[in-house]
Amino acid sequence: METLMLLSAEEAALRREKVQRLMRDRGIDGILVNDNANLFYFTGRVYAGFAYIPAEGSGLWLVRRPVELEGDGVAYIHRPEDIPSRLAEAGIAMPRKLGLEADIMPYTTVCRLMEVFKPAETDNCTPLIRMARSVKTPFEAELMRQSGIKHEQVYRKVPGLYRTGMTDHELQVEIERLSRLEGCLGVFRISGQSMELFMGNILCGKNADVPTPYDFAMGGRGLDPSLPVGASGDEIRRGTTVMVDLNGDFTGYMTDMTRVFSVGDLPQLALDAHQCSIDICRMFEKQALPGVEAKELYHAAADMAEERGLSRYFMGHRQHAGFVGHGLGIEINEWPVIAPRSRDVLAAGNMIALEPKFVIPEVGAVGIENTYHITPDGAVALTGAPEEIVALL
Amino acid sequence: METLMLLSAEEAALRREKVQRLMRDRGIDGILVNDNANLFYFTGRVYAGFAYIPAEGSGLWLVRRPVELEGDGVAYIHRPEDIPSRLAEAGIAMPRKLGLEADIMPYTTVCRLMEVFKPAETDNCTPLIRMARSVKTPFEAELMRQSGIKHEQVYRKVPGLYRTGMTDHELQVEIERLSRLEGCLGVFRISGQSMELFMGNILCGKNADVPTPYDFAMGGRGLDPSLPVGASGDEIRRGTTVMVDLNGDFTGYMTDMTRVFSVGDLPQLALDAHQCSIDICRMFEKQALPGVEAKELYHAAADMAEERGLSRYFMGHRQHAGFVGHGLGIEINEWPVIAPRSRDVLAAGNMIALEPKFVIPEVGAVGIENTYHITPDGAVALTGAPEEIVALL
């Protein structure tokens, strides 16, 4: 037997109570979640089943698999229809107003659960949990700091992996190997089903300007139209850049980091745009304070690009991304979002990946990305690899 | 500009008409899908947006990203609310009965689309598309055959990657690298959000018996409770098995294959169980004919395990999987399902991964998995690596 709850009692309470405060504000009596990211958030492990969190008191962990878990609040179920009896056995009243993950859960699953609970009222609890998860606890921040350290170790070794004549895909595979040996879990959690990625992207030269269907900051043709993003299998050419933006999930919490490498000399435009990205990060480190509006930070970044005459390359060239930064943690697309129409306001404890990037036609992508911890004293980077463009040859 | 449709006109029609026949049987006037696997099925590419398929005639491809796609039936949208005007412009009547992917699409998305379409009636079109996709076209079968060839090439090279003292994770990383260099796309598509995996599993020794939350045939502790499946990071020990069950997605269509390697001598029980698995595959190759019930095949397999006194190890030991085979193609969990209560009936053109496996305590997992093409003459394996246990040292 093994204990289901892998968080300390204090940590589990901290996370749960943050959600419970938001639940009570909306008059929700209980929420039922089964998204893996949310189960991991509440318990420190992924299991198959549900978590029921009442507006007050401890959670109930309704487990289908694995067998042999135990501890406070653990109850086994075969099907969702078993949940009401488990609640009754635990002395938990059925909720009048039930919160369900309506932005994530399939339509038929929500309908089935409404049939099981027959609540007087139902509410969408996805935004509540996203809001709670956007402010990391000190323990979560520590897990991200650890991911950042390993992520940095991998990036520092990139120059040693390059060989003349390599394709972008071959270089990516060698970095993936190194990253996995360093302990990268590989899995790249993205909320929602529309975005897909394998271990991140390496973008070289012209391929950086190929539009993709995905809502990532950068493009790339990919190896196949079933996954049209990232490395194309083309040889890395002299006079172009190699942008590395790979998975930083070493602890269940991921950092996001981008660095640029070069083969041969680059035109001044590319060097200037890269410096602009670094300068935008320096600006962000000072201005990204709790209470600041996310959209202000987007405009401050876009304005710096415009002042230097770089707008047409900013966040893409043939196709532009609509944001310059995003929250992250268990998933890569958490809150807040640094975008022109974002209504988000920064809070201490946010983790934000800022990625002011530029695509220079025929040369490739430049710019950096750092993961920042928002504190009352400014944004602190967790991703410390050298920011300047590093020559591969 | 690039053409959206990457399938030949004949291939696109073949796939669409299969779904349209099932739509007409249920009186559905049109379906709207946006799942990446389904967009890939209908067009041969993944894009952001929707596909609208009327009960008769060609589809309309409603694209948000990437920019610069063109061709018959391509219409750009910003938001779902733009869809009715695009239908009108294409001369397509609004559906009275609309089919939506209710088993996949989040609740709030379905509600939004019902508001946009205000159909007199709505139906769940997920089962229709799953049914259509379960019978592969000759072109789809060819893509799977190509994946199988590359998958086999990778597995044949596994013995050369092993070094004494390696951990299961280290061996997995070397196989992953080889597979990626061979062209594996890495992404592992699974319908639904509850199952997660990175590039598949390597299971060594005792770790094979650790129960996981996921509905895969085999277990493993994993490296972290955020992804509790597969390799544990422990050293591979003498007298144990190494089961390799890695991603076979080389073409957007994946094969599934498992092979077993050994370090040192194995007990007779493990050898017998492995032979039983091979014998179950031979039985399946003869009996898995169009028209046969999936559950019959499950029982035939379970009976063979029972006759040899191997039931307690069959499909797991501490935790048992509830199936012995599954359909696959674009995703790893397609129809039909070879399980005791399956209502599926085999059809020519099905692709089925059969994985009769056994977990022998202290020794590890044994058994093989092949991907089979169901034909009127029997099941033809697409995965040809040697089936016997191959010694690593």
CSV table of C-alpha atoms in Angstrom, one decimal, chain B residues 14-339:
chain,number,residue,atom,x,y,z
B,14,LEU,CA,-13.5,7.9,-49.5
B,15,ARG,CA,-13.1,9.0,-45.9
B,16,ARG,CA,-15.8,11.7,-46.0
B,17,GLU,CA,-18.4,9.4,-47.6
B,18,LYS,CA,-17.8,6.7,-45.0
B,19,VAL,CA,-18.8,9.3,-42.3
B,20,GLN,CA,-21.6,10.7,-44.4
B,21,ARG,CA,-23.3,7.3,-44.7
B,22,LEU,CA,-23.3,7.0,-41.0
B,23,MET,CA,-24.6,10.6,-40.6
B,24,ARG,CA,-27.5,9.9,-43.0
B,25,ASP,CA,-28.4,6.8,-41.0
B,26,ARG,CA,-28.9,9.0,-37.9
B,27,GLY,CA,-30.6,11.9,-39.8
B,28,ILE,CA,-27.7,14.2,-39.1
B,29,ASP,CA,-27.5,17.1,-41.6
B,30,GLY,CA,-24.0,18.2,-40.8
B,31,ILE,CA,-21.1,17.7,-38.4
B,32,LEU,CA,-18.7,20.2,-37.0
B,33,VAL,CA,-15.3,18.9,-35.8
B,34,ASN,CA,-12.2,20.6,-34.5
B,35,ASP,CA,-10.2,17.7,-32.9
B,36,ASN,CA,-6.7,17.6,-34.4
B,37,ALA,CA,-6.9,13.9,-35.1
B,38,ASN,CA,-10.2,14.3,-37.0
B,39,LEU,CA,-9.0,17.4,-39.0
B,40,PHE,CA,-6.0,15.3,-40.0
B,41,TYR,CA,-8.3,12.4,-41.0
B,42,PHE,CA,-10.5,14.6,-43.3
B,43,THR,CA,-7.7,16.7,-44.8
B,44,GLY,CA,-4.3,15.1,-44.3
B,45,ARG,CA,-3.1,18.0,-42.2
B,46,VAL,CA,-3.6,19.5,-38.8
B,47,TYR,CA,-4.8,23.1,-38.7
B,48,ALA,CA,-6.5,25.3,-36.1
B,49,GLY,CA,-10.2,25.7,-36.8
B,50,PHE,CA,-13.1,23.5,-37.8
B,51,ALA,CA,-14.3,21.1,-40.5
B,52,TYR,CA,-17.9,21.2,-41.5
B,53,ILE,CA,-19.1,18.1,-43.3
B,54,PRO,CA,-22.6,18.2,-44.7
B,55,ALA,CA,-24.5,14.9,-45.1
B,56,GLU,CA,-24.0,15.2,-48.9
B,57,GLY,CA,-21.3,17.0,-50.8
B,58,SER,CA,-17.9,18.4,-50.0
B,59,GLY,CA,-16.6,19.7,-46.7
B,60,LEU,CA,-15.9,23.3,-45.7
B,61,TRP,CA,-12.6,23.9,-44.0
B,62,LEU,CA,-12.9,26.8,-41.5
B,63,VAL,CA,-9.4,27.9,-40.7
B,64,ARG,CA,-8.1,30.2,-38.0
B,65,ARG,CA,-4.4,29.3,-38.5
B,66,PRO,CA,-2.0,29.0,-40.2
B,67,VAL,CA,-2.3,31.9,-42.6
B,68,GLU,CA,-1.9,31.4,-46.4
B,69,LEU,CA,-3.9,28.2,-47.0
B,70,GLU,CA,-6.0,28.0,-50.1
B,71,GLY,CA,-8.1,25.6,-52.2
B,72,ASP,CA,-11.7,24.3,-52.6
B,73,GLY,CA,-13.7,24.8,-49.5
B,74,VAL,CA,-11.2,26.9,-47.6
B,75,ALA,CA,-12.7,29.8,-45.6
B,76,TYR,CA,-11.0,31.8,-42.9
B,77,ILE,CA,-12.7,32.6,-39.6
B,78,HIS,CA,-11.7,34.5,-36.5
B,79,ARG,CA,-14.2,33.0,-34.1
B,80,PRO,CA,-16.9,30.2,-34.2
B,81,GLU,CA,-19.5,33.0,-34.5
B,82,ASP,CA,-18.2,33.6,-38.1
B,83,ILE,CA,-19.1,30.0,-39.2
B,84,PRO,CA,-22.8,30.6,-40.3
B,85,SER,CA,-21.8,33.4,-42.7
B,86,ARG,CA,-19.1,31.1,-44.2
B,87,LEU,CA,-21.7,28.3,-44.7
B,88,ALA,CA,-24.0,30.8,-46.4
B,89,GLU,CA,-21.3,32.0,-48.7
B,90,ALA,CA,-20.5,28.4,-49.7
B,91,GLY,CA,-24.2,27.8,-50.4
B,92,ILE,CA,-24.6,25.3,-47.5
B,93,ALA,CA,-27.9,25.3,-45.6
B,94,MET,CA,-27.7,25.5,-41.8
B,95,PRO,CA,-28.3,22.0,-40.4
B,96,ARG,CA,-31.5,21.1,-38.7
B,97,LYS,CA,-29.8,18.3,-36.8
B,98,LEU,CA,-26.1,19.1,-36.0
B,99,GLY,CA,-23.5,16.6,-35.0
B,100,LEU,CA,-20.8,17.7,-32.5
B,101,GLU,CA,-17.9,15.8,-31.0
B,102,ALA,CA,-19.5,15.6,-27.6
B,103,ASP,CA,-17.2,12.9,-26.3
B,104,ILE,CA,-14.2,15.1,-27.0
B,105,MET,CA,-15.2,18.7,-27.1
B,106,PRO,CA,-15.3,20.6,-23.8
B,107,TYR,CA,-18.7,21.4,-22.4
B,108,THR,CA,-18.4,25.2,-22.8
B,109,THR,CA,-17.3,24.8,-26.5
B,110,VAL,CA,-20.3,22.6,-27.3
B,111,CYS,CA,-22.6,25.1,-25.6
B,112,ARG,CA,-21.1,28.0,-27.6
B,113,LEU,CA,-21.5,26.1,-30.8
B,114,MET,CA,-25.1,25.3,-30.0
B,115,GLU,CA,-25.6,29.0,-29.5
B,116,VAL,CA,-24.0,29.8,-32.8
B,117,PHE,CA,-26.0,27.2,-34.8
B,118,LYS,CA,-29.2,27.1,-32.7
B,119,PRO,CA,-30.0,23.7,-34.3
B,120,ALA,CA,-33.4,22.1,-33.9
B,121,GLU,CA,-31.6,19.0,-32.7
B,122,THR,CA,-28.0,18.1,-31.7
B,123,ASP,CA,-26.3,14.7,-31.8
B,124,ASN,CA,-23.0,13.3,-30.6
B,125,CYS,CA,-21.0,12.5,-33.7
B,126,THR,CA,-17.9,11.1,-31.9
B,127,PRO,CA,-19.0,7.5,-32.3
B,128,LEU,CA,-19.7,7.9,-36.0
B,129,ILE,CA,-16.3,9.2,-36.7
B,130,ARG,CA,-14.7,6.5,-34.5
B,131,MET,CA,-16.6,3.9,-36.4
B,132,ALA,CA,-15.6,5.3,-39.8
B,133,ARG,CA,-11.9,5.7,-38.7
B,134,SER,CA,-11.8,2.1,-37.4
B,135,VAL,CA,-11.8,0.8,-41.0
B,136,LYS,CA,-8.7,2.1,-42.7
B,137,THR,CA,-8.5,2.9,-46.4
B,138,PRO,CA,-5.7,1.2,-48.4
B,139,PHE,CA,-3.8,4.5,-48.3
B,140,GLU,CA,-4.0,4.7,-44.5
B,141,ALA,CA,-3.0,1.0,-44.3
B,142,GLU,CA,0.1,1.9,-46.4
B,143,LEU,CA,1.1,4.7,-44.0
B,144,MET,CA,0.8,2.2,-41.2
B,145,ARG,CA,2.9,-0.3,-43.1
B,146,GLN,CA,5.6,2.3,-43.5
B,147,SER,CA,5.5,3.1,-39.8
B,148,GLY,CA,5.8,-0.6,-39.0
B,149,ILE,CA,8.9,-0.9,-41.2
B,150,LYS,CA,10.7,1.9,-39.4
B,151,HIS,CA,9.4,0.8,-36.0
B,152,GLU,CA,11.0,-2.7,-36.7
B,153,GLN,CA,14.3,-1.2,-37.8
B,154,VAL,CA,14.5,0.6,-34.4
B,155,TYR,CA,13.7,-2.5,-32.4
B,156,ARG,CA,16.3,-4.6,-34.3
B,157,LYS,CA,19.0,-2.2,-33.0
B,158,VAL,CA,18.1,-2.4,-29.3
B,159,PRO,CA,20.6,-5.0,-28.4
B,160,GLY,CA,23.5,-2.8,-29.6
B,161,LEU,CA,22.4,0.0,-27.3
B,162,TYR,CA,22.6,-1.9,-24.0
B,163,ARG,CA,25.6,-1.5,-21.7
B,164,THR,CA,26.0,-3.4,-18.4
B,165,GLY,CA,25.0,-1.2,-15.4
B,166,MET,CA,22.5,0.9,-17.4
B,167,THR,CA,19.3,2.0,-15.8
B,168,ASP,CA,16.0,1.4,-17.6
B,169,HIS,CA,15.7,5.1,-18.2
B,170,GLU,CA,19.1,5.4,-19.8
B,171,LEU,CA,18.3,2.5,-22.1
B,172,GLN,CA,15.0,4.1,-23.0
B,173,VAL,CA,16.7,7.4,-23.8
B,174,GLU,CA,19.1,5.7,-26.3
B,175,ILE,CA,16.2,3.9,-28.0
B,176,GLU,CA,14.2,7.1,-28.1
B,177,ARG,CA,17.2,8.8,-29.8
B,178,LEU,CA,17.5,6.1,-32.4
B,179,SER,CA,13.8,6.1,-33.1
B,180,ARG,CA,13.7,9.9,-33.5
B,181,LEU,CA,16.7,9.7,-35.9
B,182,GLU,CA,14.8,7.1,-37.9
B,183,GLY,CA,12.0,9.7,-38.2
B,184,CYS,CA,9.7,9.0,-35.3
B,185,LEU,CA,7.5,12.1,-34.9
B,186,GLY,CA,7.4,11.6,-31.1
B,187,VAL,CA,3.9,12.8,-30.5
B,188,PHE,CA,1.7,10.0,-29.2
B,189,ARG,CA,-1.9,10.7,-29.9
B,190,ILE,CA,-4.4,9.4,-27.4
B,191,SER,CA,-8.1,10.2,-27.6
B,192,GLY,CA,-9.3,11.8,-24.3
B,193,GLN,CA,-7.3,13.6,-21.8
B,194,SER,CA,-6.8,11.1,-19.0
B,195,MET,CA,-4.0,9.0,-20.5
B,196,GLU,CA,-0.5,10.5,-20.8
B,197,LEU,CA,2.7,8.9,-22.0
B,198,PHE,CA,6.0,10.1,-23.4
B,199,MET,CA,7.3,8.0,-26.3
B,200,GLY,CA,6.2,4.7,-24.7
B,201,ASN,CA,7.5,2.5,-22.0
B,202,ILE,CA,10.5,0.4,-21.1
B,203,LEU,CA,9.7,-1.9,-18.2
B,204,CYS,CA,12.4,-3.8,-16.4
B,205,GLY,CA,12.2,-6.4,-13.7
B,206,LYS,CA,10.1,-5.6,-10.6
B,207,ASN,CA,9.1,-2.2,-11.9
B,208,ALA,CA,6.7,-4.0,-14.4
B,209,ASP,CA,4.5,-4.9,-11.5
B,210,VAL,CA,4.0,-1.4,-10.1
B,211,PRO,CA,0.3,-0.4,-10.7
B,212,THR,CA,-0.3,2.8,-12.7
B,213,PRO,CA,-3.3,5.1,-13.0
B,214,TYR,CA,-3.3,4.8,-16.8
B,215,ASP,CA,-5.3,2.5,-18.9
B,216,PHE,CA,-2.3,1.0,-20.6
B,217,ALA,CA,-1.7,-2.7,-20.6
B,218,MET,CA,1.4,-2.4,-18.4
B,219,GLY,CA,2.7,-0.5,-15.4
B,220,GLY,CA,5.8,1.0,-14.0
B,221,ARG,CA,6.5,3.7,-11.4
B,222,GLY,CA,7.9,6.3,-13.7
B,223,LEU,CA,10.5,8.9,-12.8
B,224,ASP,CA,8.0,11.2,-11.0
B,225,PRO,CA,4.5,11.1,-9.5
B,226,SER,CA,3.4,13.6,-12.1
B,227,LEU,CA,3.8,10.9,-14.8
B,228,PRO,CA,3.6,7.6,-12.8
B,229,VAL,CA,4.2,5.1,-15.6
B,230,GLY,CA,7.1,3.3,-17.2
B,231,ALA,CA,10.9,3.4,-16.5
B,232,SER,CA,11.8,4.1,-12.9
B,233,GLY,CA,15.5,5.0,-13.2
B,234,ASP,CA,16.6,1.7,-11.5
B,235,GLU,CA,19.5,-0.3,-12.8
B,236,ILE,CA,18.7,-3.3,-15.1
B,237,ARG,CA,19.5,-6.4,-13.1
B,238,ARG,CA,20.5,-9.9,-14.2
B,239,GLY,CA,17.8,-12.5,-14.3
B,240,THR,CA,15.2,-9.9,-15.4
B,241,THR,CA,13.4,-8.9,-18.6
B,242,VAL,CA,13.4,-5.7,-20.4
B,243,MET,CA,10.0,-5.0,-22.2
B,244,VAL,CA,10.2,-2.4,-24.9
B,245,ASP,CA,6.9,-0.8,-26.0
B,246,LEU,CA,7.8,2.4,-27.8
B,247,ASN,CA,6.0,4.9,-30.0
B,248,GLY,CA,5.6,3.9,-33.6
B,249,ASP,CA,4.4,7.2,-35.1
B,250,PHE,CA,6.5,7.8,-38.2
B,251,THR,CA,3.8,8.9,-40.6
B,252,GLY,CA,0.9,10.4,-38.6
B,253,TYR,CA,-0.3,6.8,-38.3
B,254,MET,CA,1.2,4.7,-35.6
B,255,THR,CA,2.0,1.1,-35.2
B,256,ASP,CA,2.3,-0.4,-31.7
B,257,MET,CA,4.9,-3.1,-31.1
B,258,THR,CA,6.3,-4.8,-27.9
B,259,ARG,CA,9.4,-7.0,-27.7
B,260,VAL,CA,11.2,-8.5,-24.8
B,261,PHE,CA,14.9,-8.6,-24.1
B,262,SER,CA,16.7,-10.4,-21.2
B,263,VAL,CA,19.8,-9.9,-19.1
B,264,GLY,CA,21.0,-13.3,-17.9
B,265,ASP,CA,18.9,-16.4,-17.5
B,266,LEU,CA,15.2,-16.3,-16.9
B,267,PRO,CA,13.0,-18.8,-15.0
B,268,GLN,CA,11.0,-21.3,-17.0
B,269,LEU,CA,7.7,-19.6,-15.9
B,270,ALA,CA,8.8,-16.4,-17.8
B,271,LEU,CA,9.8,-18.4,-20.9
B,272,ASP,CA,6.5,-20.3,-20.9
B,273,ALA,CA,4.4,-17.2,-20.5
B,274,HIS,CA,6.3,-15.5,-23.4
B,275,GLN,CA,5.6,-18.6,-25.6
B,276,CYS,CA,2.0,-18.4,-24.6
B,277,SER,CA,1.8,-14.8,-25.8
B,278,ILE,CA,3.4,-15.8,-29.2
B,279,ASP,CA,0.9,-18.7,-29.4
B,280,ILE,CA,-2.0,-16.3,-28.7
B,281,CYS,CA,-0.8,-14.1,-31.6
B,282,ARG,CA,-0.7,-17.2,-33.9
B,283,MET,CA,-4.3,-18.0,-32.9
B,284,PHE,CA,-5.4,-14.4,-33.5
B,285,GLU,CA,-3.8,-14.3,-36.9
B,286,LYS,CA,-6.1,-17.2,-38.0
B,287,GLN,CA,-9.2,-16.3,-36.0
B,288,ALA,CA,-9.4,-12.5,-36.3
B,289,LEU,CA,-11.5,-12.5,-39.4
B,290,PRO,CA,-14.1,-9.9,-40.5
B,291,GLY,CA,-17.4,-10.6,-38.7
B,292,VAL,CA,-15.8,-12.2,-35.6
B,293,GLU,CA,-16.8,-10.6,-32.3
B,294,ALA,CA,-14.1,-8.8,-30.5
B,295,LYS,CA,-15.1,-10.4,-27.1
B,296,GLU,CA,-14.7,-13.9,-28.6
B,297,LEU,CA,-11.1,-13.1,-29.4
B,298,TYR,CA,-10.5,-11.8,-25.9
B,299,HIS,CA,-11.9,-15.0,-24.4
B,300,ALA,CA,-9.9,-17.2,-26.8
B,301,ALA,CA,-6.7,-15.4,-25.6
B,302,ALA,CA,-7.7,-15.5,-21.9
B,303,ASP,CA,-8.5,-19.2,-22.2
B,304,MET,CA,-5.1,-20.0,-23.6
B,305,ALA,CA,-3.5,-18.2,-20.6
B,306,GLU,CA,-5.8,-20.1,-18.3
B,307,GLU,CA,-5.1,-23.5,-19.9
B,308,ARG,CA,-1.4,-23.0,-19.2
B,309,GLY,CA,-2.0,-22.0,-15.6
B,310,LEU,CA,-1.0,-18.4,-16.3
B,311,SER,CA,-4.2,-16.4,-15.5
B,312,ARG,CA,-2.8,-14.7,-12.4
B,313,TYR,CA,0.0,-13.1,-14.5
B,314,PHE,CA,-2.1,-12.4,-17.6
B,315,MET,CA,-2.3,-8.7,-18.5
B,316,GLY,CA,-0.8,-7.8,-15.2
B,317,HIS,CA,-0.2,-9.2,-11.7
B,318,ARG,CA,-0.9,-6.7,-8.9
B,319,GLN,CA,-3.2,-4.8,-11.3
B,320,HIS,CA,-4.8,-6.3,-14.4
B,321,ALA,CA,-5.7,-4.5,-17.7
B,322,GLY,CA,-9.2,-5.1,-18.9
B,323,PHE,CA,-8.3,-5.7,-22.5
B,324,VAL,CA,-5.9,-7.6,-24.7
B,325,GLY,CA,-6.0,-5.5,-27.8
B,326,HIS,CA,-7.1,-2.2,-29.2
B,327,GLY,CA,-7.7,-0.5,-32.6
B,328,LEU,CA,-5.1,2.1,-33.6
B,329,GLY,CA,-4.2,4.5,-36.4
B,330,ILE,CA,-4.0,8.2,-35.9
B,331,GLU,CA,-4.6,7.6,-32.2
B,332,ILE,CA,-3.5,4.7,-30.0
B,333,ASN,CA,-6.9,4.0,-28.6
B,334,GLU,CA,-9.2,3.5,-31.6
B,335,TRP,CA,-11.9,0.9,-32.3
B,336,PRO,CA,-12.3,-2.0,-32.1
B,337,VAL,CA,-11.4,-3.0,-28.5
B,338,ILE,CA,-10.6,-6.6,-27.7
B,339,ALA,CA,-12.1,-6.8,-24.3
